[in-house]
């Protein structure tokens, strides 16, 4: 089959790859209905992460089960499924604690920017719908696989509650999903930091009450001004740079929480500063599996429309153009149809 | 009057000082029934914090109100009061959020190792008892002023819940109070890290179920062994060194929380490590005022006995010996009677 391989920064190819096979009795093979490009795929694309060998790209996925291994009990061929980018057994102590992204058997999904993919630990990782979903729901179901679940986790980790004041650092797809999640959790005020018109518009549509276009100290000053000098109860850090983390820390009220889901690159934290600012923090790869049944239900009952975050859809064979569009910020997030 | 002044590391003197006076209409003057030496007083005593000018020592206190300023509404002369080491108005947005230790008018108490002390923002800072307490309850009420409230905050910030598995790093007075707090909050398992027989005994009396004598990696390995490889749900970091913080981080399960109350000295945290370990953190100077009414009630109804943490009581004039005893770890915590 033809699938997506990254050979070097900026060098993404759609080329011949072996078709996936059942390797372990707990595996499933799925035919992708849709897949997409993640903001985190841009780290190696931009040379921020080393590429030791060609990478089979793609970790967001939904589709139809083609085959399952002999030990798979609940997932069956023919089902439509969504899975997390973190492979988990959903039975170990970490999974039962709600942190499937630290599963004792954790693997990170790869090779999903392809017509077919192998999903390990299928029973633990995949969630099936009762029936084949309407086609217009596919983008939203795909979003649940990572970007929605990650924004949701950021809001959960930052302890957004009814009535909360929330600030969202980062206007990428995850940040926008963080806005949506905060709204669903009952936040009263949602301040989105964005300087891009189209992203601002989507943030407002998803529930943002205020837009802050300034960054750094000026952005923090704006948030302080909007909150009578107090700061936000909950801050969602959806970027992962030193600058964005400092922005998040300074925008958080004492005793408030930062949920950080941007993979930190070059972020060092000073213990004494965090101590005296009383900034709470919880982050990491999102335990999407914890939220997946609820999120899929919200989507299937059309209560949320996270799929709007895909503002460019391409045939899978044009994946290289998809990377370019996201790298150049021409697109928020690119959906790929095999 | 004679009171306690630190002139240099290791140089604590009981010497003539001016009697405190009402300086602001919101002040109160109290006669100290008891005061004590804090673990944090040892930072300058040991030369870890610079001493720019002679320091009027002491920030833990309980006693009888002698005089109040013209704007004080609820506190009256003759009342027995306990106050937090953090001065707070208890009305600003941070106070109402439960973080009185970040009050917009915050000051840190000083000069309480003395017969008399001035307490600013008396209405916000002090909590009065309904009647004069029995003398045997004085040590416990004094403990509520800082060390109990701080251990309690560590457990609260670390989200100890009924059934939790808790690890406590540090067997000083705050760590021991953390054990007591975790027990009160319904923790099922409380692992105290201590290598000192008398402190181990007190930890067990306060509710510890397990003692770990090892430190560093070996200590972490012991906690992992006691928790089937999972780690603790909640970790109370009650020291503040790089080593103790690393121990806390590695002992926490993914998604678990560290409540850190030891003032961090030389603690740098790597964002990416914390991200992938999914370690939650919240710390800072304890908002003792939030907990004070509840803690005083537990003490006055004799449900807890935090005062046992004082294993040496001295007349205030022997304060220098008190510092030596704590510095040399001959005493866990020293109570001083003016």
XYZ file of C-alpha atoms in Angstrom:
676
model
C 0.000 0.000 0.000
C 0.996 3.655 -0.230
C 1.459 5.460 3.075
C 3.153 8.437 4.726
C 6.823 8.407 5.671
C 8.935 11.275 7.010
C 12.540 10.945 5.912
C 13.938 14.220 7.170
C 12.720 17.631 8.273
C 10.438 18.968 5.566
C 10.632 15.678 3.647
C 7.312 13.830 3.811
C 6.636 11.181 1.166
C 3.628 9.124 0.196
C 5.322 5.887 -0.754
C 5.152 2.107 -0.772
C 4.968 0.495 2.664
C 4.105 -3.071 3.693
C 0.461 -3.596 4.582
C -0.031 -3.979 8.332
C -0.566 -7.485 9.705
C -1.725 -8.903 13.004
C 1.497 -9.260 15.018
C 0.071 -9.983 18.466
C -3.195 -11.754 19.334
C -4.455 -8.499 20.906
C -4.043 -6.497 17.662
C -6.688 -5.233 15.271
C -6.289 -4.059 11.686
C -8.466 -1.128 10.690
C -9.254 0.487 7.369
C -8.959 4.226 7.922
C -12.070 6.241 7.140
C -10.128 9.393 7.866
C -6.828 10.403 9.415
C -5.041 13.690 9.900
C -1.882 15.630 10.662
C -1.123 16.580 14.258
C 0.581 19.717 15.530
C 3.099 17.391 17.167
C 3.977 15.971 13.719
C 5.455 19.395 13.040
C 8.132 19.005 15.742
C 10.185 16.562 13.605
C 9.015 18.243 10.379
C 10.580 21.474 11.607
C 13.722 19.767 12.850
C 12.996 20.183 16.567
C 13.006 16.414 17.129
C 15.724 14.234 15.618
C 14.735 11.685 12.931
C 16.977 8.655 13.362
C 15.205 6.531 10.752
C 12.289 7.036 8.347
C 9.115 7.536 10.396
C 5.739 5.969 9.572
C 3.607 8.997 10.396
C 0.110 9.343 11.826
C -1.441 8.606 15.209
C -5.008 9.949 14.877
C -7.486 7.595 13.373
C -10.982 6.251 12.996
C -12.264 3.577 10.703
C -13.658 0.115 10.197
C -12.224 -3.010 11.801
C -11.013 -5.494 9.165
C -9.453 -8.214 11.269
C -8.723 -8.924 14.916
C -6.227 -11.161 16.694
C -7.285 -14.320 18.497
C -7.257 -12.715 21.949
C -9.475 -9.761 21.059
C -12.780 -10.159 22.894
C -14.949 -7.051 22.452
C -13.896 -5.480 19.176
C -15.241 -7.219 16.047
C -14.628 -6.907 12.314
C -17.123 -4.560 10.687
C -17.363 -2.182 13.651
C -16.637 1.514 13.276
C -14.057 2.467 15.887
C -12.183 5.433 17.271
C -9.015 4.969 19.272
C -6.600 7.067 21.248
C -3.141 7.998 20.018
C -1.966 6.236 23.194
C -2.320 2.491 23.083
C -3.534 1.163 26.443
C -4.911 -2.041 27.928
C -7.501 -0.094 29.967
C -7.150 -2.583 32.825
C -3.832 -1.813 34.572
C -3.715 0.357 37.720
C -2.785 3.475 35.745
C -5.662 2.949 33.326
C -8.102 2.355 36.167
C -6.848 5.592 37.765
C -7.857 7.367 34.526
C -4.338 7.807 33.183
C -4.393 5.423 30.229
C -1.641 7.514 28.658
C 0.678 6.014 31.298
C -0.633 2.469 30.827
C 1.832 -0.203 31.928
C 1.668 -1.470 28.333
C 1.634 1.968 26.737
C 2.721 2.383 23.140
C 2.289 5.451 20.971
C 0.285 4.843 17.822
C 2.101 5.291 14.514
C 1.525 4.677 10.829
C -2.047 5.948 10.734
C -1.565 8.347 7.807
C -2.261 5.315 5.635
C -5.171 3.337 4.187
C -4.749 0.584 6.811
C -3.225 0.508 10.261
C -2.493 -1.933 13.035
C -3.882 -1.027 16.454
C -2.298 -2.956 19.342
C -4.321 -3.804 22.475
C -7.511 -3.369 20.480
C -9.922 -4.133 23.335
C -8.353 -1.533 25.577
C -7.661 1.130 22.987
C -10.654 1.177 20.640
C -14.201 2.341 21.279
C -16.844 1.155 18.796
C -20.011 2.965 17.785
C -23.343 1.110 17.870
C -23.884 1.738 14.152
C -22.015 3.144 11.181
C -21.919 6.927 11.775
C -23.156 9.498 9.285
C -20.373 10.679 7.015
C -20.636 14.289 8.161
C -19.714 13.168 11.678
C -16.416 11.599 10.590
C -14.286 14.744 11.105
C -15.596 15.144 14.641
C -15.084 11.472 15.484
C -11.562 11.708 14.107
C -10.942 14.774 16.270
C -11.886 12.734 19.338
C -8.889 10.478 18.691
C -6.396 13.088 19.831
C -6.986 16.773 19.429
C -10.370 16.952 21.129
C -9.362 14.478 23.832
C -6.178 16.463 24.416
C -7.961 19.801 24.725
C -10.465 18.107 27.003
C -7.696 16.741 29.200
C -6.094 20.193 29.402
C -9.370 21.556 30.774
C -9.810 18.574 33.089
C -6.234 18.818 34.415
C -6.687 22.569 34.902
C -9.857 21.733 36.886
C -12.299 23.807 34.904
C -15.599 23.924 36.780
C -18.961 25.612 36.313
C -18.353 29.339 36.691
C -14.573 29.143 36.133
C -12.524 31.805 34.430
C -10.295 30.052 31.899
C -7.405 31.269 29.755
C -6.232 29.248 26.756
C -2.650 29.721 25.571
C -2.280 28.566 21.969
C -4.746 28.880 19.101
C -3.816 25.675 17.344
C -6.360 22.885 17.031
C -5.729 21.697 20.599
C -6.198 25.180 22.026
C -9.466 25.543 20.124
C -10.610 22.174 21.456
C -9.636 23.418 24.922
C -12.046 26.316 24.429
C -14.779 23.860 23.430
C -14.033 21.662 26.456
C -14.044 24.587 28.895
C -17.402 25.672 27.522
C -18.818 22.154 27.941
C -17.532 22.053 31.521
C -19.459 25.202 32.353
C -16.746 27.856 32.335
C -18.257 31.314 32.605
C -15.409 33.182 31.026
C -13.051 31.789 28.401
C -10.170 33.964 27.267
C -8.552 32.726 24.053
C -5.116 34.046 23.133
C -4.972 34.354 19.356
C -3.790 36.789 16.746
C -5.257 34.987 13.711
C -8.660 36.076 12.450
C -9.902 32.644 11.392
C -8.791 31.046 14.639
C -10.344 33.842 16.678
C -13.621 33.270 14.828
C -13.573 29.556 15.578
C -12.632 30.200 19.218
C -15.640 32.514 19.553
C -17.846 29.915 17.910
C -16.603 27.276 20.368
C -17.407 29.479 23.353
C -14.599 31.982 23.921
C -15.906 35.126 25.609
C -12.745 37.200 25.150
C -9.893 37.294 22.671
C -6.423 38.487 23.666
C -4.177 39.240 20.694
C -1.116 40.274 22.694
C 1.559 37.771 23.656
C 4.137 37.473 26.425
C 4.026 40.086 29.187
C 1.534 42.198 27.250
C -0.764 39.190 26.889
C -0.510 38.435 30.590
C -1.275 42.077 31.394
C -4.411 41.816 29.250
C -5.581 38.717 31.099
C -4.916 40.418 34.415
C -6.864 43.450 33.228
C -9.797 41.243 32.184
C -9.822 39.522 35.590
C -9.475 42.588 37.848
C -5.847 41.761 38.514
C -6.618 38.265 39.781
C -5.609 35.978 36.928
C -7.438 32.944 35.551
C -8.680 30.063 37.706
C -7.575 27.580 35.052
C -5.049 27.987 32.263
C -4.741 25.566 29.333
C -1.191 25.529 27.964
C -1.455 24.127 24.433
C 1.894 25.013 22.859
C 4.900 23.684 24.784
C 7.515 26.415 24.408
C 9.301 28.263 27.189
C 7.454 31.464 26.243
C 3.998 29.892 26.244
C 4.625 28.195 29.595
C 5.781 31.454 31.186
C 2.694 33.128 29.775
C 0.546 30.402 31.322
C 2.269 30.622 34.705
C 1.903 34.376 34.939
C -1.737 34.287 33.824
C -2.764 31.814 36.560
C -4.176 33.034 39.857
C -2.618 31.753 43.093
C -4.074 28.327 43.749
C -5.172 28.032 40.122
C -4.161 25.148 37.895
C -2.386 24.895 34.565
C -3.307 21.934 32.394
C -0.395 21.613 29.977
C -0.612 19.458 26.913
C 1.909 20.976 24.525
C 4.975 18.718 24.675
C 7.477 20.935 26.537
C 10.525 21.829 24.496
C 13.240 23.618 26.482
C 10.935 24.320 29.427
C 12.739 24.643 32.771
C 10.686 25.539 35.826
C 12.033 27.254 38.922
C 10.694 25.540 42.034
C 10.843 28.609 44.245
C 8.944 30.813 41.762
C 6.208 28.207 41.358
C 6.070 27.880 45.144
C 5.529 31.549 45.845
C 3.123 32.009 42.945
C 1.168 28.935 44.159
C 0.698 27.759 40.612
C -0.680 24.249 40.309
C 0.317 22.142 37.319
C -0.710 18.865 35.747
C 0.065 17.843 32.217
C 1.260 15.121 29.932
C 0.054 13.054 27.030
C -3.725 13.094 27.297
C -5.496 9.997 28.606
C -7.929 10.306 25.720
C -9.318 6.839 26.357
C -10.829 8.041 29.650
C -12.897 10.667 27.853
C -13.572 8.844 24.571
C -16.984 7.293 25.321
C -18.331 10.624 26.597
C -16.850 12.607 23.721
C -18.154 10.186 21.101
C -21.583 10.412 22.687
C -21.511 14.223 22.546
C -20.548 13.998 18.880
C -23.039 11.304 17.849
C -25.859 13.242 19.516
C -24.611 16.382 17.736
C -24.061 18.385 20.905
C -20.555 19.420 19.826
C -18.917 19.880 16.453
C -15.157 19.599 16.993
C -14.711 18.560 13.345
C -14.851 22.213 12.307
C -11.267 22.452 13.436
C -10.326 20.738 10.168
C -10.237 23.638 7.749
C -8.525 21.735 4.980
C -9.375 18.243 3.705
C -7.096 16.510 1.227
C -6.832 13.093 -0.372
C -4.266 11.078 1.562
C -1.949 11.061 -1.457
C -1.542 14.845 -1.018
C -0.251 14.433 2.533
C 2.967 16.343 1.784
C 0.906 19.402 0.838
C -1.016 18.951 4.082
C 2.215 19.201 6.073
C 3.209 22.320 4.173
C -0.167 23.945 4.802
C 0.057 23.312 8.537
C 3.725 24.293 8.746
C 2.968 27.603 7.054
C -0.143 28.030 9.229
C -2.324 28.175 6.112
C -4.438 25.480 7.748
C -5.347 24.916 11.410
C -5.582 21.161 10.925
C -5.589 18.964 7.855
C -7.912 15.986 7.424
C -6.767 13.240 5.064
C -9.092 10.838 3.284
C -7.525 7.563 2.097
C 10.984 43.955 76.416
C 13.390 41.133 75.705
C 12.871 39.287 72.404
C 14.600 37.124 69.812
C 16.904 38.587 67.180
C 19.063 36.732 64.653
C 22.207 38.674 63.837
C 24.023 36.155 61.696
C 23.997 32.438 60.928
C 24.179 30.623 64.258
C 23.884 33.887 66.199
C 20.494 34.140 67.909
C 20.191 36.559 70.842
C 17.501 37.256 73.403
C 17.884 41.013 73.750
C 16.175 44.325 74.299
C 13.645 45.302 71.625
C 10.969 47.994 71.563
C 7.524 46.830 72.681
C 5.129 46.513 69.741
C 2.562 49.271 69.262
C -0.536 49.665 67.141
C 0.757 51.105 63.852
C -2.329 50.734 61.672
C -5.977 50.842 62.748
C -6.343 47.207 61.658
C -3.584 45.960 64.014
C -3.870 44.003 67.220
C -1.303 43.538 69.973
C -1.223 40.119 71.585
C 0.502 38.729 74.647
C 2.039 35.440 73.567
C 0.900 32.407 75.544
C 3.356 30.303 73.584
C 5.534 30.591 70.517
C 8.047 28.327 68.825
C 10.886 27.816 66.384
C 10.082 26.838 62.803
C 12.064 24.587 60.499
C 12.185 27.539 58.112
C 13.967 29.602 60.810
C 16.861 27.220 60.253
C 17.402 28.366 56.652
C 18.993 31.693 57.742
C 20.412 30.086 60.907
C 22.347 27.675 58.702
C 23.401 30.392 56.267
C 21.191 29.243 53.376
C 19.328 32.585 53.335
C 21.209 35.879 53.523
C 20.716 38.065 56.627
C 20.901 41.690 55.481
C 19.975 43.190 58.868
C 19.164 41.786 62.323
C 15.949 39.746 62.081
C 13.126 39.842 64.651
C 12.383 36.120 64.652
C 9.157 34.171 65.119
C 6.001 33.777 63.072
C 4.017 31.102 64.952
C 1.880 32.365 67.773
C -1.160 32.134 69.969
C -2.129 34.275 72.891
C -4.407 36.869 74.412
C -5.424 40.083 72.677
C -4.257 43.151 74.666
C -5.258 45.992 72.379
C -6.806 46.505 68.966
C -6.730 49.355 66.461
C -9.751 51.530 65.808
C -10.783 49.689 62.636
C -10.769 46.192 64.156
C -14.349 44.927 64.245
C -14.477 41.296 65.338
C -11.388 40.715 67.459
C -11.607 42.075 71.022
C -9.154 42.510 73.901
C -9.248 39.539 76.257
C -9.896 36.945 73.552
C -7.598 33.980 73.083
C -6.518 33.898 69.450
C -4.527 31.844 66.991
C -3.299 33.356 63.743
C -1.565 32.252 60.607
C 2.062 33.015 59.837
C 0.635 34.702 56.716
C -1.160 37.951 57.450
C -4.294 38.229 55.310
C -7.432 40.342 55.088
C -9.592 37.266 54.386
C -11.785 39.296 52.041
C -9.787 39.803 48.811
C -10.341 37.522 45.785
C -7.332 35.335 46.662
C -8.561 34.893 50.232
C -12.060 34.045 49.052
C -10.529 31.488 46.677
C -8.955 29.845 49.764
C -5.432 31.107 49.124
C -5.029 33.577 51.974
C -1.281 33.038 51.740
C -1.437 35.033 48.488
C -3.706 37.740 49.947
C -3.489 41.037 48.090
C -2.379 42.545 51.409
C -0.165 39.625 52.412
C 2.624 40.156 54.899
C 4.642 37.481 56.618
C 4.429 37.567 60.413
C 7.626 38.324 62.292
C 8.759 39.086 65.805
C 6.620 36.459 67.518
C 9.456 34.852 69.520
C 8.721 37.538 72.097
C 6.373 38.265 74.998
C 4.249 40.612 72.866
C 3.661 40.891 69.144
C 1.813 43.077 66.682
C -0.547 41.257 64.325
C -1.587 43.308 61.276
C -5.028 42.836 59.689
C -6.290 41.334 62.926
C -9.856 40.677 61.768
C -8.665 38.728 58.744
C -5.731 36.943 60.321
C -6.830 35.911 63.816
C -9.346 33.296 64.894
C -10.621 33.534 68.473
C -11.783 30.700 70.705
C -15.130 30.951 72.486
C -13.451 30.609 75.895
C -9.969 30.489 77.377
C -8.591 27.062 76.367
C -7.208 24.532 78.839
C -3.482 24.926 79.277
C -2.716 21.433 77.993
C -4.218 22.404 74.625
C -1.836 25.331 74.122
C 0.861 23.345 72.251
C -1.729 22.000 69.816
C -3.297 25.411 69.255
C 0.158 26.862 68.669
C 0.846 24.097 66.152
C -2.256 25.165 64.207
C -0.602 28.535 63.544
C 1.824 27.099 61.022
C 3.126 23.588 61.233
C -0.226 21.788 61.426
C -1.810 24.116 58.887
C 1.145 23.597 56.583
C 1.047 19.805 56.821
C -2.704 20.003 56.290
C -2.256 22.131 53.184
C 0.316 19.677 51.828
C -2.278 16.910 52.092
C -5.018 19.131 50.662
C -2.850 20.264 47.728
C -1.860 16.632 47.096
C -5.602 15.816 47.046
C -5.603 13.162 49.728
C -8.981 11.441 49.720
C -10.596 8.579 51.600
C -8.751 5.441 50.531
C -5.685 7.263 49.167
C -2.159 5.930 49.310
C 0.051 8.735 50.581
C 3.817 9.116 50.869
C 5.335 11.788 53.091
C 8.845 13.011 52.297
C 10.422 14.628 55.355
C 10.096 13.659 58.992
C 10.325 17.156 60.442
C 7.381 18.644 62.275
C 5.582 19.538 59.032
C 5.998 16.030 57.642
C 4.601 14.557 60.855
C 1.650 16.952 60.653
C 1.206 15.829 57.060
C 0.829 12.272 58.329
C -1.801 13.443 60.832
C -3.639 15.378 58.111
C -3.617 12.453 55.686
C -5.050 10.222 58.395
C -7.809 12.738 59.153
C -8.637 12.941 55.441
C -9.186 9.200 55.314
C -5.997 7.958 53.667
C -5.822 4.192 53.774
C -2.091 3.884 53.513
C 0.415 6.460 54.763
C 4.079 5.831 54.066
C 6.383 8.013 56.162
C 10.007 8.378 55.092
C 12.114 8.631 58.232
C 15.334 7.250 59.620
C 14.968 8.619 63.154
C 13.462 6.352 65.805
C 11.597 9.045 67.741
C 10.155 10.567 64.594
C 9.149 7.142 63.290
C 7.322 6.508 66.555
C 5.419 9.776 66.318
C 4.611 9.149 62.642
C 3.135 5.789 63.568
C 1.163 7.377 66.397
C -0.212 9.980 63.966
C -1.366 7.300 61.540
C 1.540 6.163 59.359
C 1.036 2.576 58.195
C 4.529 2.095 56.770
C 7.975 3.512 57.483
C 10.624 3.764 54.766
C 14.117 4.392 56.117
C 15.878 4.506 52.758
C 16.393 7.761 50.880
C 16.857 8.782 47.250
C 16.505 6.045 44.633
C 16.447 3.336 47.293
C 13.620 5.137 49.094
C 11.662 5.476 45.866
C 12.212 1.788 45.138
C 10.777 0.949 48.566
C 7.673 3.045 47.931
C 7.255 1.390 44.537
C 7.629 -2.028 46.167
C 4.985 -1.151 48.784
C 2.557 -0.021 46.055
C 2.990 -2.891 43.580
C 5.066 -0.713 41.301
C 2.404 1.962 40.981
C 3.616 4.779 43.240
C 1.629 6.902 45.678
C -1.596 8.720 44.784
C -0.483 11.732 46.808
C 2.986 12.763 47.922
C 3.642 15.406 50.566
C 7.011 17.103 50.007
C 7.955 18.687 53.322
C 11.660 19.465 52.915
C 12.439 21.701 49.921
C 15.747 20.390 48.628
C 16.526 19.146 45.149
C 16.922 15.616 46.494
C 13.632 15.579 48.391
C 11.740 16.974 45.408
C 13.208 14.335 43.084
C 12.255 11.693 45.610
C 8.715 13.057 45.672
C 8.443 13.185 41.880
C 9.630 9.625 41.421
C 7.380 8.305 44.180
C 4.198 9.762 42.628
C 2.020 7.686 40.332
C 1.065 9.114 36.927
C -1.815 11.498 37.491
C -0.985 11.739 41.190
C -0.321 15.022 42.964
C 2.569 16.379 44.977
C 1.699 18.926 47.659
C 4.973 20.726 48.336
C 5.402 22.945 51.341
C 9.139 22.915 51.961
C 10.457 26.216 50.570
C 12.368 25.050 47.466
C 16.068 25.779 47.604
C 17.902 25.064 44.353
C 14.992 23.115 42.873
C 14.851 23.186 39.054
C 12.166 21.147 37.335
C 12.377 19.809 33.800
C 9.103 20.437 31.982
C 9.408 17.474 29.652
C 10.116 14.987 32.465
C 7.136 16.220 34.482
C 5.031 16.026 31.326
C 5.811 12.411 30.560
C 5.612 11.303 34.191
C 2.231 13.115 34.465
C 3.125 14.395 37.907
C 0.756 17.002 39.259
C 2.101 19.675 41.587
C 0.717 22.373 43.834
C 2.612 24.044 46.629
C 3.514 27.255 48.326
C 3.154 28.965 51.650
C 0.162 27.301 53.283
C -3.132 29.196 53.384
C -3.422 28.236 57.051
C -6.263 30.701 57.588
C -8.512 28.581 55.359
C -8.100 25.574 57.626
C -7.754 27.315 60.992
C -11.382 27.182 62.215
C -11.621 23.470 61.389
C -8.239 22.654 62.906
C -8.958 24.599 66.090
C -12.252 22.760 66.401
C -10.515 19.379 66.033
C -8.063 20.428 68.759
C -10.581 21.925 71.176
C -12.734 18.804 70.921
C -9.577 16.716 71.474
C -9.889 14.765 68.245
C -6.255 15.445 67.309
C -3.152 16.131 69.343
C -0.677 17.898 67.051
C 1.044 19.456 70.076
C 2.977 16.236 70.620
C 5.249 17.401 67.843
C 6.869 19.730 70.397
C 9.355 17.455 72.088
C 11.219 20.225 73.855
C 9.734 23.152 75.776
C 11.963 25.965 76.989
C 11.511 29.350 78.608
C 11.650 32.014 75.918
C 14.908 33.361 77.374
C 16.589 30.084 76.367
C 15.636 30.557 72.702
C 19.271 30.283 71.536
C 19.462 26.790 73.009
C 16.197 25.995 71.223
C 17.766 26.888 67.873
C 20.790 24.734 68.645
C 18.602 21.776 69.603
C 16.663 21.984 66.337
C 19.744 22.619 64.221
C 21.417 19.529 65.684
C 18.151 17.578 65.303
C 18.088 16.897 69.041
C 14.537 18.234 68.993
C 11.809 17.922 66.377
C 10.289 21.251 67.341
C 10.863 23.593 70.255
C 8.060 25.345 72.112
C 8.934 28.591 73.896
C 7.032 29.977 76.876
C 7.436 33.717 77.493
